[in-house]
GROMACS .gro file of C-alpha atoms in nm:
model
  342
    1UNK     CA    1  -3.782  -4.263   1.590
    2UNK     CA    2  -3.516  -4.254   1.337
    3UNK     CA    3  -3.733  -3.975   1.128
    4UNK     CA    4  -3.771  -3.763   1.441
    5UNK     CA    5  -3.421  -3.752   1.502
    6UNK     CA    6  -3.340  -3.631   1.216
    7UNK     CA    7  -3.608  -3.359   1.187
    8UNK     CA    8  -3.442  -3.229   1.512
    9UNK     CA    9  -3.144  -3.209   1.310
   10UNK     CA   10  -3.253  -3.048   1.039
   11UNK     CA   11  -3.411  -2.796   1.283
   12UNK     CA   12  -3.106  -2.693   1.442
   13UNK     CA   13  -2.911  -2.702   1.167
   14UNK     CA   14  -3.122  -2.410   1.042
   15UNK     CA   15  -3.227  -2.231   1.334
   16UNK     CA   16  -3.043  -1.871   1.404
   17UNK     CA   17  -2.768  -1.936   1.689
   18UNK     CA   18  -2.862  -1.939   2.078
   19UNK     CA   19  -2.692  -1.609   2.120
   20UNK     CA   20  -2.883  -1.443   1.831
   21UNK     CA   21  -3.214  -1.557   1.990
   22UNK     CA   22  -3.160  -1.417   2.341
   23UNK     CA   23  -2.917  -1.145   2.328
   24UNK     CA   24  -3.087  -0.914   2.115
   25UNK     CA   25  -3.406  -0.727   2.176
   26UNK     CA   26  -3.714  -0.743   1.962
   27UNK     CA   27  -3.684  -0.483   1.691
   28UNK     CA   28  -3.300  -0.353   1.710
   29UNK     CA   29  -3.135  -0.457   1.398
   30UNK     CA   30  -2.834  -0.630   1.384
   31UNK     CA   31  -2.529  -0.388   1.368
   32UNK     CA   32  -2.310  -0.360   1.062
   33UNK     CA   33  -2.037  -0.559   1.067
   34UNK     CA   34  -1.742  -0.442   0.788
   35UNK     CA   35  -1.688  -0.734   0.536
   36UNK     CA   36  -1.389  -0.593   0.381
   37UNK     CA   37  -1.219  -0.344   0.560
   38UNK     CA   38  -1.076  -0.322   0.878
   39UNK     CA   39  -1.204  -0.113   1.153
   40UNK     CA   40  -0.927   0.141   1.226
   41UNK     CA   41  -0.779   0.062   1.599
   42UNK     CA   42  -0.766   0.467   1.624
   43UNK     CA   43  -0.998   0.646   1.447
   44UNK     CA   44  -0.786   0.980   1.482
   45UNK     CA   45  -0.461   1.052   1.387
   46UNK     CA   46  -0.266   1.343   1.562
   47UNK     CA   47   0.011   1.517   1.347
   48UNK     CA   48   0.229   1.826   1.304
   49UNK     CA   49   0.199   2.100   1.037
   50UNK     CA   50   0.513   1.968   0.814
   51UNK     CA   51   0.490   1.610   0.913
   52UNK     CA   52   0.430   1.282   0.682
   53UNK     CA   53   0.089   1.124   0.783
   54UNK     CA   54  -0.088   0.813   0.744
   55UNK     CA   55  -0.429   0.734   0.763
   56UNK     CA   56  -0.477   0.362   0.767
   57UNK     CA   57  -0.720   0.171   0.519
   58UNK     CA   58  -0.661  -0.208   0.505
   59UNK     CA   59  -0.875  -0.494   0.325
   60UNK     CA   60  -0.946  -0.820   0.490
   61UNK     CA   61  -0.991  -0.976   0.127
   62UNK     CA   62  -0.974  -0.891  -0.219
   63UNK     CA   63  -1.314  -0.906  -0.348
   64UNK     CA   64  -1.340  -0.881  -0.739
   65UNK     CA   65  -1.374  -0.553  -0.968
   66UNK     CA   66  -1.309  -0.369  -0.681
   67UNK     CA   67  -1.214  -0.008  -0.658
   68UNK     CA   68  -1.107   0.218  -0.351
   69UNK     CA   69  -1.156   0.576  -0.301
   70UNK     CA   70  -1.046   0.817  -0.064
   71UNK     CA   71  -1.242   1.159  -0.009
   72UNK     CA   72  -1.221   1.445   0.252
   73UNK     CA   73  -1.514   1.570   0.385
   74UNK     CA   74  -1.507   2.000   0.342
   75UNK     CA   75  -1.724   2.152   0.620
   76UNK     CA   76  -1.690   2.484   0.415
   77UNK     CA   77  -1.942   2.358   0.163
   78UNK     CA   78  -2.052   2.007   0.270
   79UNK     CA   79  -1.932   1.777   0.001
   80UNK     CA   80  -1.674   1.556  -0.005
   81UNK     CA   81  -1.388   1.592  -0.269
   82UNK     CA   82  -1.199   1.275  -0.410
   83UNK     CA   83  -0.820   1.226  -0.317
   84UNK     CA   84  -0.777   0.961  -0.485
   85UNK     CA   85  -0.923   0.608  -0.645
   86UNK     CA   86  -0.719   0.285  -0.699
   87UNK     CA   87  -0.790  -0.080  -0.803
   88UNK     CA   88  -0.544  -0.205  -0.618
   89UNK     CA   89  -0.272  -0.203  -0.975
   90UNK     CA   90  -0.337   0.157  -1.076
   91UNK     CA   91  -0.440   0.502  -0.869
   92UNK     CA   92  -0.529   0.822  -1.020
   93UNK     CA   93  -0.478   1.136  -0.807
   94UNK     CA   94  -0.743   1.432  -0.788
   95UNK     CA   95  -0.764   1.768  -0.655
   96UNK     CA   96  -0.536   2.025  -0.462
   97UNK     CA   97  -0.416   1.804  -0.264
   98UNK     CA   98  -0.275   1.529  -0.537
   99UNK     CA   99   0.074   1.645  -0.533
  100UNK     CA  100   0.107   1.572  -0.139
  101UNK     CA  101  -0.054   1.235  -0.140
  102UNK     CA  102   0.056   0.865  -0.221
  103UNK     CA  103  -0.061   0.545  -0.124
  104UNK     CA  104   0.092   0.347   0.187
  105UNK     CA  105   0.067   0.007  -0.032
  106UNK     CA  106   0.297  -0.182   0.214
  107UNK     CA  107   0.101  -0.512   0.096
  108UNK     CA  108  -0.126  -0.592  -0.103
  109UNK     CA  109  -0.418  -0.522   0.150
  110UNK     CA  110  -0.325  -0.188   0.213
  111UNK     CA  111  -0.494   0.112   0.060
  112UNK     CA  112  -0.370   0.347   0.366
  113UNK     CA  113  -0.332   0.731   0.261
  114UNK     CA  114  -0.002   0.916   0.366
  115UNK     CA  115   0.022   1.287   0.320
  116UNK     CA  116   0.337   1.441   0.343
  117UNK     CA  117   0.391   1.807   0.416
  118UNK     CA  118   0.094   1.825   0.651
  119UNK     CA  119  -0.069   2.159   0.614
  120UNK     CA  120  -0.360   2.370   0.811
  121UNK     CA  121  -0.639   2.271   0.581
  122UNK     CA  122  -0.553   1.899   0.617
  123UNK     CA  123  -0.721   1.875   0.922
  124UNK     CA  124  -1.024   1.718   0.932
  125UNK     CA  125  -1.273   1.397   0.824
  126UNK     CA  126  -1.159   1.176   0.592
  127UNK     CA  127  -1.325   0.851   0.448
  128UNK     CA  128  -1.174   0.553   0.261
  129UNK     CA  129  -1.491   0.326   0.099
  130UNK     CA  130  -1.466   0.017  -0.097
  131UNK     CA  131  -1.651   0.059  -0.414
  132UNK     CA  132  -1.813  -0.305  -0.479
  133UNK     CA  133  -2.107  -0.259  -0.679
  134UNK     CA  134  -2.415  -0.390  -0.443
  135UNK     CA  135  -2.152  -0.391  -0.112
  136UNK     CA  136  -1.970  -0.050  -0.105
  137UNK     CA  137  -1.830   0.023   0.274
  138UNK     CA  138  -1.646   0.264   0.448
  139UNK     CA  139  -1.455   0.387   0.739
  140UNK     CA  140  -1.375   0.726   0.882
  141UNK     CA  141  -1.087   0.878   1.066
  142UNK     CA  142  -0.990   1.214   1.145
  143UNK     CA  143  -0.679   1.397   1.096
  144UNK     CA  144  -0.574   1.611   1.391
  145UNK     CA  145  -0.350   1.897   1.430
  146UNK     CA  146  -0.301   2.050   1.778
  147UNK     CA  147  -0.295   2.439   1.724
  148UNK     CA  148  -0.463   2.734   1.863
  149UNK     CA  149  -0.780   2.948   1.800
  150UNK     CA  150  -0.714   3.325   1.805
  151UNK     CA  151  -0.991   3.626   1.755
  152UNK     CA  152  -0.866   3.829   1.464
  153UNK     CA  153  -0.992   4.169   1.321
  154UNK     CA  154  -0.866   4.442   1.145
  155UNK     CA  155  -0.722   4.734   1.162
  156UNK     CA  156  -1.037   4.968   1.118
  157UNK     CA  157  -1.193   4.794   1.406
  158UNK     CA  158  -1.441   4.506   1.480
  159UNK     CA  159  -1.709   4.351   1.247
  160UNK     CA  160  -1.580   4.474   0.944
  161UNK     CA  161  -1.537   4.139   0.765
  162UNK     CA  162  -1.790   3.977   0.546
  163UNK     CA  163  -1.686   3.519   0.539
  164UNK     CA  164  -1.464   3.552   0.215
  165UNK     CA  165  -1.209   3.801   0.358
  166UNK     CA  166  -1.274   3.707   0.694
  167UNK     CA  167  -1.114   3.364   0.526
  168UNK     CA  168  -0.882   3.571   0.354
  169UNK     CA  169  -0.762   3.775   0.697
  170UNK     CA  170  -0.662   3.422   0.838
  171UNK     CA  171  -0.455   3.284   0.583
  172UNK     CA  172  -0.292   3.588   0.519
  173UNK     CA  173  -0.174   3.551   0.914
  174UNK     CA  174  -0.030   3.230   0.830
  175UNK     CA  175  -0.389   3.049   0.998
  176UNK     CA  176  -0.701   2.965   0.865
  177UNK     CA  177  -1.091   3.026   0.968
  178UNK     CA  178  -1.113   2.761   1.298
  179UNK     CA  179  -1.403   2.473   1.277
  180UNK     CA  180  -1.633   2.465   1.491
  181UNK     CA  181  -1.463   2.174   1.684
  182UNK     CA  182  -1.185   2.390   1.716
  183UNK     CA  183  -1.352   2.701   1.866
  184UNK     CA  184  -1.479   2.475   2.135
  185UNK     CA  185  -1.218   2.297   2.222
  186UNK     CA  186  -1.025   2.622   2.306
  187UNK     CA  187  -1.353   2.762   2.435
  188UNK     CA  188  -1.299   2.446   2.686
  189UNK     CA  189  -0.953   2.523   2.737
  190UNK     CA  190  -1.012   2.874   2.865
  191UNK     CA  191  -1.044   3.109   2.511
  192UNK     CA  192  -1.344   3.408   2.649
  193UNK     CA  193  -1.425   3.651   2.335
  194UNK     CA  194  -1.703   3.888   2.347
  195UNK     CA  195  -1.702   4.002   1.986
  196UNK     CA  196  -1.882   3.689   1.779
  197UNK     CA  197  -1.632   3.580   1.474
  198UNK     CA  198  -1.697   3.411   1.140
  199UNK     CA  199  -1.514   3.037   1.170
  200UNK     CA  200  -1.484   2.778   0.837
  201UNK     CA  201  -1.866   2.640   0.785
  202UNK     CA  202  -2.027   2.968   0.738
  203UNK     CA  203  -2.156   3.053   1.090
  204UNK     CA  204  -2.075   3.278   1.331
  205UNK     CA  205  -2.024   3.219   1.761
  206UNK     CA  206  -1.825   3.360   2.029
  207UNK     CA  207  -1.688   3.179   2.382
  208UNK     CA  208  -1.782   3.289   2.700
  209UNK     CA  209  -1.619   3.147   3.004
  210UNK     CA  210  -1.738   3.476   3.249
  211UNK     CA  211  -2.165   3.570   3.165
  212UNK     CA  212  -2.131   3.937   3.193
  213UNK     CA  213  -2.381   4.197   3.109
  214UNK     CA  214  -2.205   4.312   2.720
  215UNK     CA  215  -2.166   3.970   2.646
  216UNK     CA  216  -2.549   3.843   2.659
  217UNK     CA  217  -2.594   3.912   2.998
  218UNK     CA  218  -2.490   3.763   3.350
  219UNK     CA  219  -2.785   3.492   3.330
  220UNK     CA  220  -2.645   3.302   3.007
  221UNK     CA  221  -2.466   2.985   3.128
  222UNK     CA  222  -2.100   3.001   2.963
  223UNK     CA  223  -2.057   2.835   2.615
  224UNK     CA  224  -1.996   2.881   2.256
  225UNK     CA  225  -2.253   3.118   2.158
  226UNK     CA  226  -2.404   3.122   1.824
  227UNK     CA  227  -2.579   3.357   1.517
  228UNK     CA  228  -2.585   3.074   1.337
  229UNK     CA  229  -2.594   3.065   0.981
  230UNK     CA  230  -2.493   3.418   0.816
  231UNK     CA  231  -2.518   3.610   0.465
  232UNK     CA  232  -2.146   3.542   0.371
  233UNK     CA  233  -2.139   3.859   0.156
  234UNK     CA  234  -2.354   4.096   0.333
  235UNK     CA  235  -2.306   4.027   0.709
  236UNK     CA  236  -1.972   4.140   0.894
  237UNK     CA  237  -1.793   4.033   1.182
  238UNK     CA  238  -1.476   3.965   1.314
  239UNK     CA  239  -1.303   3.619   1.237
  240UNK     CA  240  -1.161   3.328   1.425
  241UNK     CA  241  -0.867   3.173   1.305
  242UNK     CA  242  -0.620   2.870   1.357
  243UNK     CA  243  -0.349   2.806   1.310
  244UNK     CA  244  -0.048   2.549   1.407
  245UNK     CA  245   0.317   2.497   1.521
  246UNK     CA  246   0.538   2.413   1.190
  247UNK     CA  247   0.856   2.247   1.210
  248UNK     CA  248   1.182   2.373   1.238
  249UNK     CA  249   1.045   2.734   1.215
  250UNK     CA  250   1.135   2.969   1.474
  251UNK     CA  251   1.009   3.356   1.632
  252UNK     CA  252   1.216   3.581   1.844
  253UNK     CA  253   1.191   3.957   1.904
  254UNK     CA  254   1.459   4.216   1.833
  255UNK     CA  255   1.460   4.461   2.066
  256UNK     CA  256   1.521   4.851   1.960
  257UNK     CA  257   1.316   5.188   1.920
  258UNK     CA  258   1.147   5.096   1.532
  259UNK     CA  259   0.880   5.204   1.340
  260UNK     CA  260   0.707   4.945   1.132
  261UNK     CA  261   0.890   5.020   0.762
  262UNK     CA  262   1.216   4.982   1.020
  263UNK     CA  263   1.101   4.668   1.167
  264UNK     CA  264   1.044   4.476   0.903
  265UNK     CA  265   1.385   4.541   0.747
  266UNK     CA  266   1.569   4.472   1.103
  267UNK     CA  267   1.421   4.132   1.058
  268UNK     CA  268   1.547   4.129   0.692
  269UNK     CA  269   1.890   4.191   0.815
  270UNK     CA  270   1.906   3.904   1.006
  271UNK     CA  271   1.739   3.626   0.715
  272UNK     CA  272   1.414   3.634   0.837
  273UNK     CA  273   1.044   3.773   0.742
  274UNK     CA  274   0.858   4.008   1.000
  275UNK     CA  275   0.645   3.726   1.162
  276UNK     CA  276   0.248   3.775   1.122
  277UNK     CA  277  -0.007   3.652   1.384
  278UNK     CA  278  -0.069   3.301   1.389
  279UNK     CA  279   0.279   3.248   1.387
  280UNK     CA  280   0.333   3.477   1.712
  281UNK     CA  281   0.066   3.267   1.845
  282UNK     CA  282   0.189   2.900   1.763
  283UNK     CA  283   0.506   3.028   1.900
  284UNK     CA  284   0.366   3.169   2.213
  285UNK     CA  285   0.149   2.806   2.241
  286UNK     CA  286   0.383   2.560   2.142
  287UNK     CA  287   0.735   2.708   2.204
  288UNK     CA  288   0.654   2.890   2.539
  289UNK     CA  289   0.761   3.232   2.401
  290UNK     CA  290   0.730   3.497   2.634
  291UNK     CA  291   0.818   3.834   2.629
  292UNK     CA  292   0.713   4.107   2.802
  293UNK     CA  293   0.796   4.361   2.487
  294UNK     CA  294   0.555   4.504   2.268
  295UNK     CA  295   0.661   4.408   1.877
  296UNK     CA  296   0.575   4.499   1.514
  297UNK     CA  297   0.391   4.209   1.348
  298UNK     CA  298   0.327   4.171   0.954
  299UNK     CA  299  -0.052   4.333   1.019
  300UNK     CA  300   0.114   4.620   1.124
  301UNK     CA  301  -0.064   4.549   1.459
  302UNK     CA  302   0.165   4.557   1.823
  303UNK     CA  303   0.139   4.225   2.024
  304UNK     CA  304   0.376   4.014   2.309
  305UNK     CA  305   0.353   3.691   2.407
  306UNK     CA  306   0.310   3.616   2.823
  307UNK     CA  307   0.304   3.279   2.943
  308UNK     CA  308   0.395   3.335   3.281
  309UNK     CA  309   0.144   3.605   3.425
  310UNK     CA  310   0.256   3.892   3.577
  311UNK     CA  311   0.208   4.248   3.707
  312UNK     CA  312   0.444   4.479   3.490
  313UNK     CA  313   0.286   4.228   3.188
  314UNK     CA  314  -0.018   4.375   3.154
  315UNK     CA  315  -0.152   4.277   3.494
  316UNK     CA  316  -0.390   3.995   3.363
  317UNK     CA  317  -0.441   3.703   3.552
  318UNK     CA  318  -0.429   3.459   3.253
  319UNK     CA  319  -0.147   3.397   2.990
  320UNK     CA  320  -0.212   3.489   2.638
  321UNK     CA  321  -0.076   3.717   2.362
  322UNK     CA  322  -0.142   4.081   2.460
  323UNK     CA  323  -0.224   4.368   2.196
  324UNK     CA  324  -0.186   4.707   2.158
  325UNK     CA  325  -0.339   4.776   1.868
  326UNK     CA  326  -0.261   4.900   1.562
  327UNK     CA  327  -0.069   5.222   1.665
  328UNK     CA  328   0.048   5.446   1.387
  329UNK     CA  329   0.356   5.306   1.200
  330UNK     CA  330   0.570   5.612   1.183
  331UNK     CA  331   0.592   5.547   1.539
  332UNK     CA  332   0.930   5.442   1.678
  333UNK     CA  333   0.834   5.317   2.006
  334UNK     CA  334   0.838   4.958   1.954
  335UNK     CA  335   1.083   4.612   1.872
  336UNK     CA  336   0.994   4.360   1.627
  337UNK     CA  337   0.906   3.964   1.592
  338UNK     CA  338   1.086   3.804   1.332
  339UNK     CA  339   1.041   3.453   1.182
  340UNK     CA  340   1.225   3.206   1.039
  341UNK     CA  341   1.052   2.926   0.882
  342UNK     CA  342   1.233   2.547   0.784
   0.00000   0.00000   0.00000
């Protein structure tokens, strides 16, 4: 009796627990569970252009010879680029971002990331892994800026830009090419653009919120359309761009009868810069701008902001930033944006 007894024992001593033996189905495998880090209570941080940011990373133990590093995931070309690698006593820094980044180290469990100076390329997937010879983990999180997608081309008309100075065209607006997250995001929030645009990975789409005959026809649902991959140095086409609100920067319009070499000295006069596009547009997004006057920008292009709809605006039912072009610049018909950055 005594020996059966303690068989039993021995039998439940080593048999999985009851929950392990019911609750899962035949053939799913158990999920991961993180032995040193922490999962992240929110996976995505949100942050302004300018701000200091923190992406949390924290250890649950020490475990020996260890080693954390911190990459960024680059949709551009698919890799992921180091930020930097610590063992917890020393860090090394890498890449274009090294002179923006430290580490949190508020204990000795932390390996959080802050970035100070938050700028438009930023955004996007970060991972922090524990390097731990046969054990390595990781977590992800995202770093979020709200901004705005705008359609950009040139002054010679549409699909003239190949990717490189489609990318070029953006920053030089004060924006960069939009993800692909981004275009649909402000495809969901109302953004309709027949002309299809380069955006950051390489392919090329266009939003449709109204199906109508020049724009694939009235029998495509809406969506984000897409050509897909393109030829980044043969193909051409116009270029969507983002671009966010910075801090303690500012755009108003000065009103008068300029030309464009006028303009940009009026703006002069007063300590400021001529403004370019994306900053008309954060300003127009996140600072309600609206004005119902046609101004110079830094393109040499004529645009006004309109957030409250209305008939001597342009008539259109939606707000936005209107354009006129890119009217001659001897032409003195026309006030100017100005900006004024922290």
């Amino acid at each position: 009796m005594h020996r059966l007894l303690l068989l039993g024992c021995l039998w439940l001593l080593a048999a999985p627990p009851a929950s392990s033996i019911f609750q899962r189905p035949t053939g799913t495998p158990a999920p991961l569970r993180l032995q040193y880090l922490l999962e992240p209570l929110h996976p995505t941080v949100h942050t302004q252009r300018g701000a200091t940011a923190t992406l949390p990373c924290v250890l649950r133990t020490l475990p020996h010879n260890y080693r954390v590093k911190w990459s960024k995931v680059e949709p551009a070309n698919y890799r992921e680029n180091i930020i930097i690698i610590t063992n917890g006593l020393y860090h090394k820094n890498y890449g274009p971002l090294s002179p923006r980044v430290r580490l949190r180290h508020s204990h000795r469990y932390d390996a959080s990331l802050t970035i100070t100076d938050v700028a438009l390329e930023d955004e996007g997937r970060y991972r922090c892994q524990l390097v731990n010879g046969l054990e390595d983990e990781s977590i992800s999180l995202t770093l979020h800026l709200e901004g705005v997608v705008f359609p950009y081309q040139p002054s010679n008309g549409r699909y003239k830009f190949n990717y490189h100075e489609a990318k070029r065209a953006c920053e030089q607006q004060d924006s960069r090419l939009a993800t692909y997250q981004q275009l649909y995001k402000a495809w969901m929030e109302g953004l309709d653009w027949c002309n299809a645009g380069w955006i950051l990975d390489g392919t090329v789409h266009y939003p449709i919120i109204n199906s109508r005959e020049p724009c694939g026809g009235r029998l495509l649902l809406p969506g984000v359309r897409t050509y897909g991959a393109r030829d980044k140095q043969k193909d051409r086409f116009d270029a969507f761009c983002f671009t966010s609100a910075l801090q303690g920067s500012q755009v108003y319009f000065i009103r008068g009868h300029l030309n464009f070499k006028e303009a940009g000295q009026a703006c002069r006069n007063h300590g400021a810069a001529i403004a370019k596009v994306g900053q008309l547009y954060s300003a127009w997004k996140f600072s309600q701008l609206d004005r119902c006057d046609g101004g110079w920008l830094a393109d040499g292009s004529v645009r006004y902001p309109i957030t409250t709809p209305r008939e001597r605006c342009g008539g259109l039912p939606d707000p936005g930033v209107r354009s006129f072009g890119f009217p001659s610049k001897e032409m003195r018909t026309y006030g100017t944006y100005c900006f004024v950055g922290k």
